[in-house]
Amino acid sequence: MRDNRAVNDAVHPSPESVPVTLSDTSGGAGGPRRHRTGSRLYPRVTSFRSRRGALTPNQQKSWDRTWPLIGREVADEPLDADAWFGRPAPLVIEIGCGTGTATAEMAQAEPHLNLIGIEVYQPGLAQLVQRIERDEIGNIRLLRGDAVDVLENMIAPGSLTGVRVFFPDPWPKARHHKRRLLQPATVALIADRLRPGGVLHVATDHADYAEHIAAVGAAEPLLVGLNETTGGVSAQHRESAPIGFERPVTKFESKAHRAGSAINEFIWGKIE
Ligand SMILES: C[S@@+](CC[C@H](N)C(=O)[O-])C[C@H]1O[C@@H](n2cnc3c(N)ncnc32)[C@H](O)[C@@H]1O
């Protein structure tokens, strides 16, 4: 079972939480690692595997120019998003933005939103940095690191207008299911960080993960279904929702289409 104590603690602080020793702080690539929440350290199984990848010379130049302006490493202190963006605006995060095709298009389609892309994979972020430079997109900021850390430590309860999770790693083998990002505790954490009426939008091309996500979302008491997959009627919510329900087709999704996989789209709203 996934060890979600750190996640649970962020939503429901509990005196029973068991601190672990200070040794073994790395845990190796994608393996369990010691995780700090406040003054305590916990082991956590991550939803990603560390992947190395070099930047091309052009990506590196773009990164050196622009990352200091729009990017930050994940930290364990609260984020002042309005100050970072230089304006107050509804805040949307995208977890695992990959190379950022959807991030960039959605940010351009929704200039009134502040959008933060969170990703652990630097070459993916570097592609997005290039696109942001090229298209002069002003409403995206980027965080490099584990999105669960971001939700736990950087984002205040009730402060997000939207959370997008497009094609989270499905971890298809049963022994890896504990690595899946969308577990009850993470979804509870997301729901806690959403403001009333805020939207969680998830898409997956993996049938088994889709079933799991449907069950986890349905069991989260703070969320109600806004589209047909989640038991709602999208036509009733599409116009009034604070973020768009449309989603551009990414390269990743095109591959899934070619492989004949069905895309399942889940849209929930936080109870008002
Ligand atoms: C299958 S890819 C999908 C990328 C993108 N959303 C798309 O649709 O093309 C999943 C991405 O999520 C990232 N990821 C997984 N767990 C993460 C986490 N906890 N925090 C940040 N990124 C994560 C991975 O590095 C990977 O790039």
PDB file of C-alpha atoms and ligand atoms in Angstrom:
ATOM      1  CA  MET A   1       0.000   0.000   0.000  1.00  0.00           C
ATOM      2  CA  ARG A   2       1.194   3.497  -0.755  1.00  0.00           C
ATOM      3  CA  ASP A   3       2.509   5.254   2.298  1.00  0.00           C
ATOM      4  CA  ASN A   4       0.409   8.364   2.307  1.00  0.00           C
ATOM      5  CA  ARG A   5       1.107   9.502   5.819  1.00  0.00           C
ATOM      6  CA  ALA A   6       2.808  12.667   4.683  1.00  0.00           C
ATOM      7  CA  VAL A   7      -0.064  13.458   2.350  1.00  0.00           C
ATOM      8  CA  ASN A   8      -2.651  12.678   4.996  1.00  0.00           C
ATOM      9  CA  ASP A   9      -0.812  14.735   7.550  1.00  0.00           C
ATOM     10  CA  ALA A  10      -0.973  17.782   5.328  1.00  0.00           C
ATOM     11  CA  VAL A  11      -4.750  17.550   5.261  1.00  0.00           C
ATOM     12  CA  HIS A  12      -5.381  16.173   8.723  1.00  0.00           C
ATOM     13  CA  PRO A  13      -2.351  16.753  10.986  1.00  0.00           C
ATOM     14  CA  SER A  14      -2.121  13.786  13.317  1.00  0.00           C
ATOM     15  CA  PRO A  15      -0.103  13.297  16.521  1.00  0.00           C
ATOM     16  CA  GLU A  16       0.189   9.558  15.748  1.00  0.00           C
ATOM     17  CA  SER A  17       2.453  10.198  12.765  1.00  0.00           C
ATOM     18  CA  VAL A  18       5.671   8.304  13.233  1.00  0.00           C
ATOM     19  CA  PRO A  19       8.913  10.140  12.553  1.00  0.00           C
ATOM     20  CA  VAL A  20      11.698   8.126  10.903  1.00  0.00           C
ATOM     21  CA  THR A  21      15.450   8.439  11.147  1.00  0.00           C
ATOM     22  CA  LEU A  22      17.415  11.166   9.440  1.00  0.00           C
ATOM     23  CA  SER A  23      19.582   8.769   7.438  1.00  0.00           C
ATOM     24  CA  ASP A  24      18.830   7.656   3.859  1.00  0.00           C
ATOM     25  CA  THR A  25      17.538  10.945   2.554  1.00  0.00           C
ATOM     26  CA  SER A  26      17.765  10.096  -1.133  1.00  0.00           C
ATOM     27  CA  GLY A  27      16.177   6.701  -1.602  1.00  0.00           C
ATOM     28  CA  GLY A  28      17.604   6.405  -5.107  1.00  0.00           C
ATOM     29  CA  ALA A  29      15.871   6.814  -8.429  1.00  0.00           C
ATOM     30  CA  GLY A  30      12.153   6.875  -7.842  1.00  0.00           C
ATOM     31  CA  GLY A  31      12.384   4.608  -4.816  1.00  0.00           C
ATOM     32  CA  PRO A  32      11.118   5.321  -1.342  1.00  0.00           C
ATOM     33  CA  ARG A  33      12.769   8.421   0.011  1.00  0.00           C
ATOM     34  CA  ARG A  34      12.691  10.284   3.252  1.00  0.00           C
ATOM     35  CA  HIS A  35      10.365  13.210   2.979  1.00  0.00           C
ATOM     36  CA  ARG A  36      10.275  16.231   5.198  1.00  0.00           C
ATOM     37  CA  THR A  37       6.984  17.700   6.337  1.00  0.00           C
ATOM     38  CA  GLY A  38       7.521  20.420   8.916  1.00  0.00           C
ATOM     39  CA  SER A  39      10.069  19.085  11.357  1.00  0.00           C
ATOM     40  CA  ARG A  40       9.454  15.394  10.566  1.00  0.00           C
ATOM     41  CA  LEU A  41      10.747  13.044   7.951  1.00  0.00           C
ATOM     42  CA  TYR A  42       8.623  10.358   6.306  1.00  0.00           C
ATOM     43  CA  PRO A  43       9.283   7.739   3.677  1.00  0.00           C
ATOM     44  CA  ARG A  44       7.298   8.245   0.490  1.00  0.00           C
ATOM     45  CA  VAL A  45       6.906   6.209  -2.659  1.00  0.00           C
ATOM     46  CA  THR A  46       7.007   8.671  -5.538  1.00  0.00           C
ATOM     47  CA  SER A  47       4.752   8.658  -8.606  1.00  0.00           C
ATOM     48  CA  PHE A  48       7.726   9.214 -10.910  1.00  0.00           C
ATOM     49  CA  ARG A  49      11.017   7.539 -11.651  1.00  0.00           C
ATOM     50  CA  SER A  50      14.029   9.826 -11.902  1.00  0.00           C
ATOM     51  CA  ARG A  51      15.014  10.158 -15.551  1.00  0.00           C
ATOM     52  CA  ARG A  52      18.132  11.858 -16.732  1.00  0.00           C
ATOM     53  CA  GLY A  53      18.206  13.721 -19.993  1.00  0.00           C
ATOM     54  CA  ALA A  54      20.544  16.315 -21.389  1.00  0.00           C
ATOM     55  CA  LEU A  55      19.301  19.625 -22.732  1.00  0.00           C
ATOM     56  CA  THR A  56      20.235  20.564 -26.292  1.00  0.00           C
ATOM     57  CA  PRO A  57      22.549  23.602 -26.524  1.00  0.00           C
ATOM     58  CA  ASN A  58      19.593  25.782 -27.561  1.00  0.00           C
ATOM     59  CA  GLN A  59      17.448  24.495 -24.728  1.00  0.00           C
ATOM     60  CA  GLN A  60      20.289  25.203 -22.300  1.00  0.00           C
ATOM     61  CA  LYS A  61      20.624  28.787 -23.551  1.00  0.00           C
ATOM     62  CA  SER A  62      16.896  29.318 -23.300  1.00  0.00           C
ATOM     63  CA  TRP A  63      16.882  27.737 -19.831  1.00  0.00           C
ATOM     64  CA  ASP A  64      19.722  29.973 -18.611  1.00  0.00           C
ATOM     65  CA  ARG A  65      17.950  33.080 -19.902  1.00  0.00           C
ATOM     66  CA  THR A  66      14.420  32.367 -18.794  1.00  0.00           C
ATOM     67  CA  TRP A  67      14.273  29.785 -15.994  1.00  0.00           C
ATOM     68  CA  PRO A  68      15.415  32.306 -13.343  1.00  0.00           C
ATOM     69  CA  LEU A  69      12.478  34.503 -14.335  1.00  0.00           C
ATOM     70  CA  ILE A  70       9.686  31.944 -14.515  1.00  0.00           C
ATOM     71  CA  GLY A  71      10.938  28.778 -12.825  1.00  0.00           C
ATOM     72  CA  ARG A  72      11.705  27.593  -9.302  1.00  0.00           C
ATOM     73  CA  GLU A  73      12.690  24.400  -7.579  1.00  0.00           C
ATOM     74  CA  VAL A  74      10.026  22.908  -5.342  1.00  0.00           C
ATOM     75  CA  ALA A  75      10.585  24.118  -1.786  1.00  0.00           C
ATOM     76  CA  ASP A  76       8.926  23.496   1.539  1.00  0.00           C
ATOM     77  CA  GLU A  77       7.715  27.028   2.100  1.00  0.00           C
ATOM     78  CA  PRO A  78       4.415  28.641   1.116  1.00  0.00           C
ATOM     79  CA  LEU A  79       4.267  30.133  -2.358  1.00  0.00           C
ATOM     80  CA  ASP A  80       3.055  33.696  -2.916  1.00  0.00           C
ATOM     81  CA  ALA A  81       1.699  33.067  -6.405  1.00  0.00           C
ATOM     82  CA  ASP A  82       0.255  36.552  -6.953  1.00  0.00           C
ATOM     83  CA  ALA A  83       3.649  38.102  -6.215  1.00  0.00           C
ATOM     84  CA  TRP A  84       5.436  35.591  -8.467  1.00  0.00           C
ATOM     85  CA  PHE A  85       3.112  36.303 -11.380  1.00  0.00           C
ATOM     86  CA  GLY A  86       3.084  40.009 -10.617  1.00  0.00           C
ATOM     87  CA  ARG A  87      -0.716  40.094 -10.559  1.00  0.00           C
ATOM     88  CA  PRO A  88      -3.605  38.566  -8.627  1.00  0.00           C
ATOM     89  CA  ALA A  89      -5.518  36.026 -10.757  1.00  0.00           C
ATOM     90  CA  PRO A  90      -7.196  32.638 -10.275  1.00  0.00           C
ATOM     91  CA  LEU A  91      -4.480  30.003  -9.839  1.00  0.00           C
ATOM     92  CA  VAL A  92      -4.424  26.708 -11.742  1.00  0.00           C
ATOM     93  CA  ILE A  93      -1.748  24.031 -11.407  1.00  0.00           C
ATOM     94  CA  GLU A  94      -0.947  21.288 -13.883  1.00  0.00           C
ATOM     95  CA  ILE A  95       0.682  18.231 -12.340  1.00  0.00           C
ATOM     96  CA  GLY A  96       3.198  16.424 -14.581  1.00  0.00           C
ATOM     97  CA  CYS A  97       3.075  18.903 -17.455  1.00  0.00           C
ATOM     98  CA  GLY A  98       5.661  16.909 -19.465  1.00  0.00           C
ATOM     99  CA  THR A  99       6.845  18.952 -22.444  1.00  0.00           C
ATOM    100  CA  GLY A 100       4.029  21.416 -21.829  1.00  0.00           C
ATOM    101  CA  THR A 101       2.108  21.337 -25.114  1.00  0.00           C
ATOM    102  CA  ALA A 102      -1.223  21.452 -23.281  1.00  0.00           C
ATOM    103  CA  THR A 103       0.112  23.908 -20.690  1.00  0.00           C
ATOM    104  CA  ALA A 104       1.158  26.434 -23.327  1.00  0.00           C
ATOM    105  CA  GLU A 105      -2.013  26.165 -25.393  1.00  0.00           C
ATOM    106  CA  MET A 106      -4.301  26.360 -22.387  1.00  0.00           C
ATOM    107  CA  ALA A 107      -2.420  29.341 -20.950  1.00  0.00           C
ATOM    108  CA  GLN A 108      -2.818  31.159 -24.263  1.00  0.00           C
ATOM    109  CA  ALA A 109      -6.506  30.279 -24.410  1.00  0.00           C
ATOM    110  CA  GLU A 110      -7.040  31.451 -20.805  1.00  0.00           C
ATOM    111  CA  PRO A 111      -4.937  34.598 -20.346  1.00  0.00           C
ATOM    112  CA  HIS A 112      -6.994  35.587 -17.279  1.00  0.00           C
ATOM    113  CA  LEU A 113      -5.611  32.596 -15.314  1.00  0.00           C
ATOM    114  CA  ASN A 114      -2.244  32.177 -13.575  1.00  0.00           C
ATOM    115  CA  LEU A 115      -0.989  28.717 -14.523  1.00  0.00           C
ATOM    116  CA  ILE A 116       1.781  26.771 -12.797  1.00  0.00           C
ATOM    117  CA  GLY A 117       3.215  23.686 -14.519  1.00  0.00           C
ATOM    118  CA  ILE A 118       4.847  21.178 -12.183  1.00  0.00           C
ATOM    119  CA  GLU A 119       7.232  18.567 -13.552  1.00  0.00           C
ATOM    120  CA  VAL A 120      10.231  16.594 -12.345  1.00  0.00           C
ATOM    121  CA  TYR A 121      11.739  16.003 -15.795  1.00  0.00           C
ATOM    122  CA  GLN A 122      14.004  18.880 -16.759  1.00  0.00           C
ATOM    123  CA  PRO A 123      14.148  18.247 -20.550  1.00  0.00           C
ATOM    124  CA  GLY A 124      10.338  18.407 -20.601  1.00  0.00           C
ATOM    125  CA  LEU A 125      10.362  21.702 -18.736  1.00  0.00           C
ATOM    126  CA  ALA A 126      13.098  22.974 -21.050  1.00  0.00           C
ATOM    127  CA  GLN A 127      10.890  22.426 -24.089  1.00  0.00           C
ATOM    128  CA  LEU A 128       8.131  24.374 -22.400  1.00  0.00           C
ATOM    129  CA  VAL A 129      10.552  27.163 -21.467  1.00  0.00           C
ATOM    130  CA  GLN A 130      11.486  27.459 -25.162  1.00  0.00           C
ATOM    131  CA  ARG A 131       7.828  27.640 -26.156  1.00  0.00           C
ATOM    132  CA  ILE A 132       7.083  30.259 -23.479  1.00  0.00           C
ATOM    133  CA  GLU A 133       9.984  32.374 -24.794  1.00  0.00           C
ATOM    134  CA  ARG A 134       9.018  31.901 -28.431  1.00  0.00           C
ATOM    135  CA  ASP A 135       5.321  32.704 -27.948  1.00  0.00           C
ATOM    136  CA  GLU A 136       5.922  35.263 -25.193  1.00  0.00           C
ATOM    137  CA  ILE A 137       3.444  33.598 -22.859  1.00  0.00           C
ATOM    138  CA  GLY A 138       3.190  35.684 -19.706  1.00  0.00           C
ATOM    139  CA  ASN A 139       0.858  33.637 -17.510  1.00  0.00           C
ATOM    140  CA  ILE A 140       2.889  30.455 -16.908  1.00  0.00           C
ATOM    141  CA  ARG A 141       5.300  29.726 -14.063  1.00  0.00           C
ATOM    142  CA  LEU A 142       7.106  26.428 -13.580  1.00  0.00           C
ATOM    143  CA  LEU A 143       8.054  24.360 -10.566  1.00  0.00           C
ATOM    144  CA  ARG A 144      10.612  21.572 -10.846  1.00  0.00           C
ATOM    145  CA  GLY A 145      10.027  18.758  -8.354  1.00  0.00           C
ATOM    146  CA  ASP A 146       7.368  16.531  -6.827  1.00  0.00           C
ATOM    147  CA  ALA A 147       3.865  17.957  -7.169  1.00  0.00           C
ATOM    148  CA  VAL A 148       2.814  16.252  -3.931  1.00  0.00           C
ATOM    149  CA  ASP A 149       5.416  18.356  -2.119  1.00  0.00           C
ATOM    150  CA  VAL A 150       3.990  21.418  -3.842  1.00  0.00           C
ATOM    151  CA  LEU A 151       0.464  20.605  -2.697  1.00  0.00           C
ATOM    152  CA  GLU A 152       1.568  19.810   0.822  1.00  0.00           C
ATOM    153  CA  ASN A 153       3.964  22.642   1.489  1.00  0.00           C
ATOM    154  CA  MET A 154       3.573  25.437  -1.022  1.00  0.00           C
ATOM    155  CA  ILE A 155      -0.157  25.741  -1.651  1.00  0.00           C
ATOM    156  CA  ALA A 156      -2.613  26.981   0.981  1.00  0.00           C
ATOM    157  CA  PRO A 157      -5.926  25.178   1.566  1.00  0.00           C
ATOM    158  CA  GLY A 158      -8.775  26.580  -0.525  1.00  0.00           C
ATOM    159  CA  SER A 159      -6.475  28.568  -2.798  1.00  0.00           C
ATOM    160  CA  LEU A 160      -6.573  26.767  -6.178  1.00  0.00           C
ATOM    161  CA  THR A 161      -9.134  27.444  -8.878  1.00  0.00           C
ATOM    162  CA  GLY A 162      -8.073  24.410 -10.883  1.00  0.00           C
ATOM    163  CA  VAL A 163      -5.887  21.312 -10.854  1.00  0.00           C
ATOM    164  CA  ARG A 164      -5.088  19.507 -14.102  1.00  0.00           C
ATOM    165  CA  VAL A 165      -3.582  16.036 -14.309  1.00  0.00           C
ATOM    166  CA  PHE A 166      -3.257  14.912 -17.913  1.00  0.00           C
ATOM    167  CA  PHE A 167      -2.056  11.368 -18.564  1.00  0.00           C
ATOM    168  CA  PRO A 168      -0.506  10.616 -15.189  1.00  0.00           C
ATOM    169  CA  ASP A 169       1.904   7.673 -15.319  1.00  0.00           C
ATOM    170  CA  PRO A 170      -0.346   4.581 -15.121  1.00  0.00           C
ATOM    171  CA  TRP A 171       2.143   2.265 -13.396  1.00  0.00           C
ATOM    172  CA  PRO A 172       0.400  -0.759 -14.987  1.00  0.00           C
ATOM    173  CA  LYS A 173       2.027  -3.572 -12.986  1.00  0.00           C
ATOM    174  CA  ALA A 174       0.081  -4.478  -9.856  1.00  0.00           C
ATOM    175  CA  ARG A 175       3.192  -4.253  -7.699  1.00  0.00           C
ATOM    176  CA  HIS A 176       3.641  -0.639  -8.855  1.00  0.00           C
ATOM    177  CA  HIS A 177       0.060   0.523  -8.275  1.00  0.00           C
ATOM    178  CA  LYS A 178       1.183   2.116  -5.039  1.00  0.00           C
ATOM    179  CA  ARG A 179       3.131   4.593  -7.174  1.00  0.00           C
ATOM    180  CA  ARG A 180       0.068   5.960  -8.899  1.00  0.00           C
ATOM    181  CA  LEU A 181      -0.339   9.641  -8.197  1.00  0.00           C
ATOM    182  CA  LEU A 182      -4.122   9.602  -7.911  1.00  0.00           C
ATOM    183  CA  GLN A 183      -4.717   7.742  -4.661  1.00  0.00           C
ATOM    184  CA  PRO A 184      -7.367   8.620  -2.069  1.00  0.00           C
ATOM    185  CA  ALA A 185      -4.965  10.688   0.023  1.00  0.00           C
ATOM    186  CA  THR A 186      -3.610  12.691  -2.913  1.00  0.00           C
ATOM    187  CA  VAL A 187      -7.097  13.362  -4.249  1.00  0.00           C
ATOM    188  CA  ALA A 188      -8.152  14.450  -0.731  1.00  0.00           C
ATOM    189  CA  LEU A 189      -5.148  16.768  -0.659  1.00  0.00           C
ATOM    190  CA  ILE A 190      -6.044  18.216  -4.066  1.00  0.00           C
ATOM    191  CA  ALA A 191      -9.674  18.691  -2.956  1.00  0.00           C
ATOM    192  CA  ASP A 192      -8.479  20.445   0.191  1.00  0.00           C
ATOM    193  CA  ARG A 193      -6.310  22.860  -1.829  1.00  0.00           C
ATOM    194  CA  LEU A 194      -9.131  23.698  -4.273  1.00  0.00           C
ATOM    195  CA  ARG A 195     -11.368  26.622  -3.459  1.00  0.00           C
ATOM    196  CA  PRO A 196     -15.122  25.930  -3.332  1.00  0.00           C
ATOM    197  CA  GLY A 197     -16.232  25.612  -6.966  1.00  0.00           C
ATOM    198  CA  GLY A 198     -12.652  24.889  -8.079  1.00  0.00           C
ATOM    199  CA  VAL A 199     -12.180  22.161 -10.691  1.00  0.00           C
ATOM    200  CA  LEU A 200     -10.107  18.973 -10.859  1.00  0.00           C
ATOM    201  CA  HIS A 201      -9.634  17.814 -14.467  1.00  0.00           C
ATOM    202  CA  VAL A 202      -7.977  14.444 -15.121  1.00  0.00           C
ATOM    203  CA  ALA A 203      -7.422  12.544 -18.377  1.00  0.00           C
ATOM    204  CA  THR A 204      -5.991   9.078 -18.866  1.00  0.00           C
ATOM    205  CA  ASP A 205      -5.653   6.610 -21.738  1.00  0.00           C
ATOM    206  CA  HIS A 206      -5.173   3.645 -19.399  1.00  0.00           C
ATOM    207  CA  ALA A 207      -8.366   1.644 -18.813  1.00  0.00           C
ATOM    208  CA  ASP A 208      -7.378   0.112 -15.474  1.00  0.00           C
ATOM    209  CA  TYR A 209      -6.084   3.406 -14.062  1.00  0.00           C
ATOM    210  CA  ALA A 210      -9.304   5.050 -15.298  1.00  0.00           C
ATOM    211  CA  GLU A 211     -11.378   2.655 -13.189  1.00  0.00           C
ATOM    212  CA  HIS A 212      -9.194   3.371 -10.189  1.00  0.00           C
ATOM    213  CA  ILE A 213      -9.431   7.147 -10.704  1.00  0.00           C
ATOM    214  CA  ALA A 214     -13.223   6.958 -11.103  1.00  0.00           C
ATOM    215  CA  ALA A 215     -13.546   5.093  -7.798  1.00  0.00           C
ATOM    216  CA  VAL A 216     -11.149   7.363  -5.923  1.00  0.00           C
ATOM    217  CA  GLY A 217     -12.869  10.531  -7.155  1.00  0.00           C
ATOM    218  CA  ALA A 218     -16.350   9.190  -6.412  1.00  0.00           C
ATOM    219  CA  ALA A 219     -15.277   8.387  -2.853  1.00  0.00           C
ATOM    220  CA  GLU A 220     -13.912  11.879  -2.166  1.00  0.00           C
ATOM    221  CA  PRO A 221     -16.651  13.723  -0.249  1.00  0.00           C
ATOM    222  CA  LEU A 222     -15.448  17.219  -1.214  1.00  0.00           C
ATOM    223  CA  LEU A 223     -15.848  16.553  -4.952  1.00  0.00           C
ATOM    224  CA  VAL A 224     -18.937  16.401  -7.168  1.00  0.00           C
ATOM    225  CA  GLY A 225     -19.051  15.201 -10.776  1.00  0.00           C
ATOM    226  CA  LEU A 226     -19.233  17.850 -13.487  1.00  0.00           C
ATOM    227  CA  ASN A 227     -19.040  15.708 -16.618  1.00  0.00           C
ATOM    228  CA  GLU A 228     -20.644  12.501 -17.806  1.00  0.00           C
ATOM    229  CA  THR A 229     -17.726  10.276 -16.705  1.00  0.00           C
ATOM    230  CA  THR A 230     -18.044  11.556 -13.144  1.00  0.00           C
ATOM    231  CA  GLY A 231     -21.847  11.342 -13.030  1.00  0.00           C
ATOM    232  CA  GLY A 232     -22.552  14.985 -13.923  1.00  0.00           C
ATOM    233  CA  VAL A 233     -23.868  16.784 -16.979  1.00  0.00           C
ATOM    234  CA  SER A 234     -21.093  18.840 -18.572  1.00  0.00           C
ATOM    235  CA  ALA A 235     -23.507  21.112 -20.462  1.00  0.00           C
ATOM    236  CA  GLN A 236     -24.803  22.356 -17.095  1.00  0.00           C
ATOM    237  CA  HIS A 237     -21.355  23.364 -15.861  1.00  0.00           C
ATOM    238  CA  ARG A 238     -19.210  24.150 -18.897  1.00  0.00           C
ATOM    239  CA  GLU A 239     -20.195  27.826 -19.103  1.00  0.00           C
ATOM    240  CA  SER A 240     -20.116  28.609 -15.396  1.00  0.00           C
ATOM    241  CA  ALA A 241     -16.971  26.645 -14.454  1.00  0.00           C
ATOM    242  CA  PRO A 242     -13.992  28.845 -13.543  1.00  0.00           C
ATOM    243  CA  ILE A 243     -11.644  26.985 -15.951  1.00  0.00           C
ATOM    244  CA  GLY A 244     -12.236  25.601 -19.434  1.00  0.00           C
ATOM    245  CA  PHE A 245     -13.212  21.955 -19.944  1.00  0.00           C
ATOM    246  CA  GLU A 246     -11.496  21.840 -23.375  1.00  0.00           C
ATOM    247  CA  ARG A 247      -8.100  20.207 -23.633  1.00  0.00           C
ATOM    248  CA  PRO A 248      -5.707  20.322 -26.574  1.00  0.00           C
ATOM    249  CA  VAL A 249      -4.553  16.968 -27.959  1.00  0.00           C
ATOM    250  CA  THR A 250      -0.899  16.463 -27.052  1.00  0.00           C
ATOM    251  CA  LYS A 251       1.689  14.323 -28.840  1.00  0.00           C
ATOM    252  CA  PHE A 252       1.321  11.845 -26.012  1.00  0.00           C
ATOM    253  CA  GLU A 253      -2.418  11.638 -26.561  1.00  0.00           C
ATOM    254  CA  SER A 254      -2.057  11.298 -30.333  1.00  0.00           C
ATOM    255  CA  LYS A 255       0.038   8.182 -29.712  1.00  0.00           C
ATOM    256  CA  ALA A 256      -2.706   6.789 -27.501  1.00  0.00           C
ATOM    257  CA  HIS A 257      -5.271   7.494 -30.245  1.00  0.00           C
ATOM    258  CA  ARG A 258      -3.103   5.663 -32.786  1.00  0.00           C
ATOM    259  CA  ALA A 259      -2.772   2.702 -30.418  1.00  0.00           C
ATOM    260  CA  GLY A 260      -6.578   2.601 -30.234  1.00  0.00           C
ATOM    261  CA  SER A 261      -6.784   3.452 -26.512  1.00  0.00           C
ATOM    262  CA  ALA A 262      -9.901   5.220 -25.290  1.00  0.00           C
ATOM    263  CA  ILE A 263      -9.332   8.488 -23.456  1.00  0.00           C
ATOM    264  CA  ASN A 264     -11.221   8.865 -20.200  1.00  0.00           C
ATOM    265  CA  GLU A 265     -11.806  12.393 -19.037  1.00  0.00           C
ATOM    266  CA  PHE A 266     -12.833  13.165 -15.441  1.00  0.00           C
ATOM    267  CA  ILE A 267     -14.019  16.574 -14.296  1.00  0.00           C
ATOM    268  CA  TRP A 268     -14.983  17.206 -10.686  1.00  0.00           C
ATOM    269  CA  GLY A 269     -15.847  20.398  -8.854  1.00  0.00           C
ATOM    270  CA  LYS A 270     -15.248  21.123  -5.191  1.00  0.00           C
ATOM    271  CA  ILE A 271     -18.467  21.431  -3.247  1.00  0.00           C
ATOM    272  CA  GLU A 272     -19.487  25.056  -2.657  1.00  0.00           C
TER     273      GLU A 272
HETATM  274  C1  LIG B   1       2.885  10.242 -18.992  1.00  0.00           C
HETATM  275  S1  LIG B   1       3.580  11.806 -18.766  1.00  0.00           S
HETATM  276  C2  LIG B   1       2.327  12.920 -19.364  1.00  0.00           C
HETATM  277  C3  LIG B   1       2.875  14.274 -19.655  1.00  0.00           C
HETATM  278  C4  LIG B   1       1.854  15.341 -20.108  1.00  0.00           C
HETATM  279  N1  LIG B   1       0.867  15.603 -19.084  1.00  0.00           N
HETATM  280  C5  LIG B   1       1.165  14.965 -21.425  1.00  0.00           C
HETATM  281  O1  LIG B   1      -0.053  14.795 -21.420  1.00  0.00           O
HETATM  282  O2  LIG B   1       1.850  14.857 -22.440  1.00  0.00           O
HETATM  283  C6  LIG B   1       3.474  11.977 -16.994  1.00  0.00           C
HETATM  284  C7  LIG B   1       4.429  13.067 -16.474  1.00  0.00           C
HETATM  285  O3  LIG B   1       4.186  13.277 -15.102  1.00  0.00           O
HETATM  286  C8  LIG B   1       5.415  13.553 -14.458  1.00  0.00           C
HETATM  287  N2  LIG B   1       5.212  13.272 -13.025  1.00  0.00           N
HETATM  288  C9  LIG B   1       4.856  12.086 -12.479  1.00  0.00           C
HETATM  289  N3  LIG B   1       4.704  12.218 -11.155  1.00  0.00           N
HETATM  290  C10 LIG B   1       4.971  13.514 -10.867  1.00  0.00           C
HETATM  291  C11 LIG B   1       4.987  14.260  -9.659  1.00  0.00           C
HETATM  292  N4  LIG B   1       4.681  13.681  -8.484  1.00  0.00           N
HETATM  293  N5  LIG B   1       5.318  15.550  -9.703  1.00  0.00           N
HETATM  294  C12 LIG B   1       5.623  16.151 -10.886  1.00  0.00           C
HETATM  295  N6  LIG B   1       5.626  15.499 -12.074  1.00  0.00           N
HETATM  296  C13 LIG B   1       5.299  14.204 -12.052  1.00  0.00           C
HETATM  297  C14 LIG B   1       6.403  12.636 -15.164  1.00  0.00           C
HETATM  298  O4  LIG B   1       7.717  13.097 -15.031  1.00  0.00           O
HETATM  299  C15 LIG B   1       5.901  12.693 -16.602  1.00  0.00           C
HETATM  300  O5  LIG B   1       6.551  13.700 -17.335  1.00  0.00           O
END
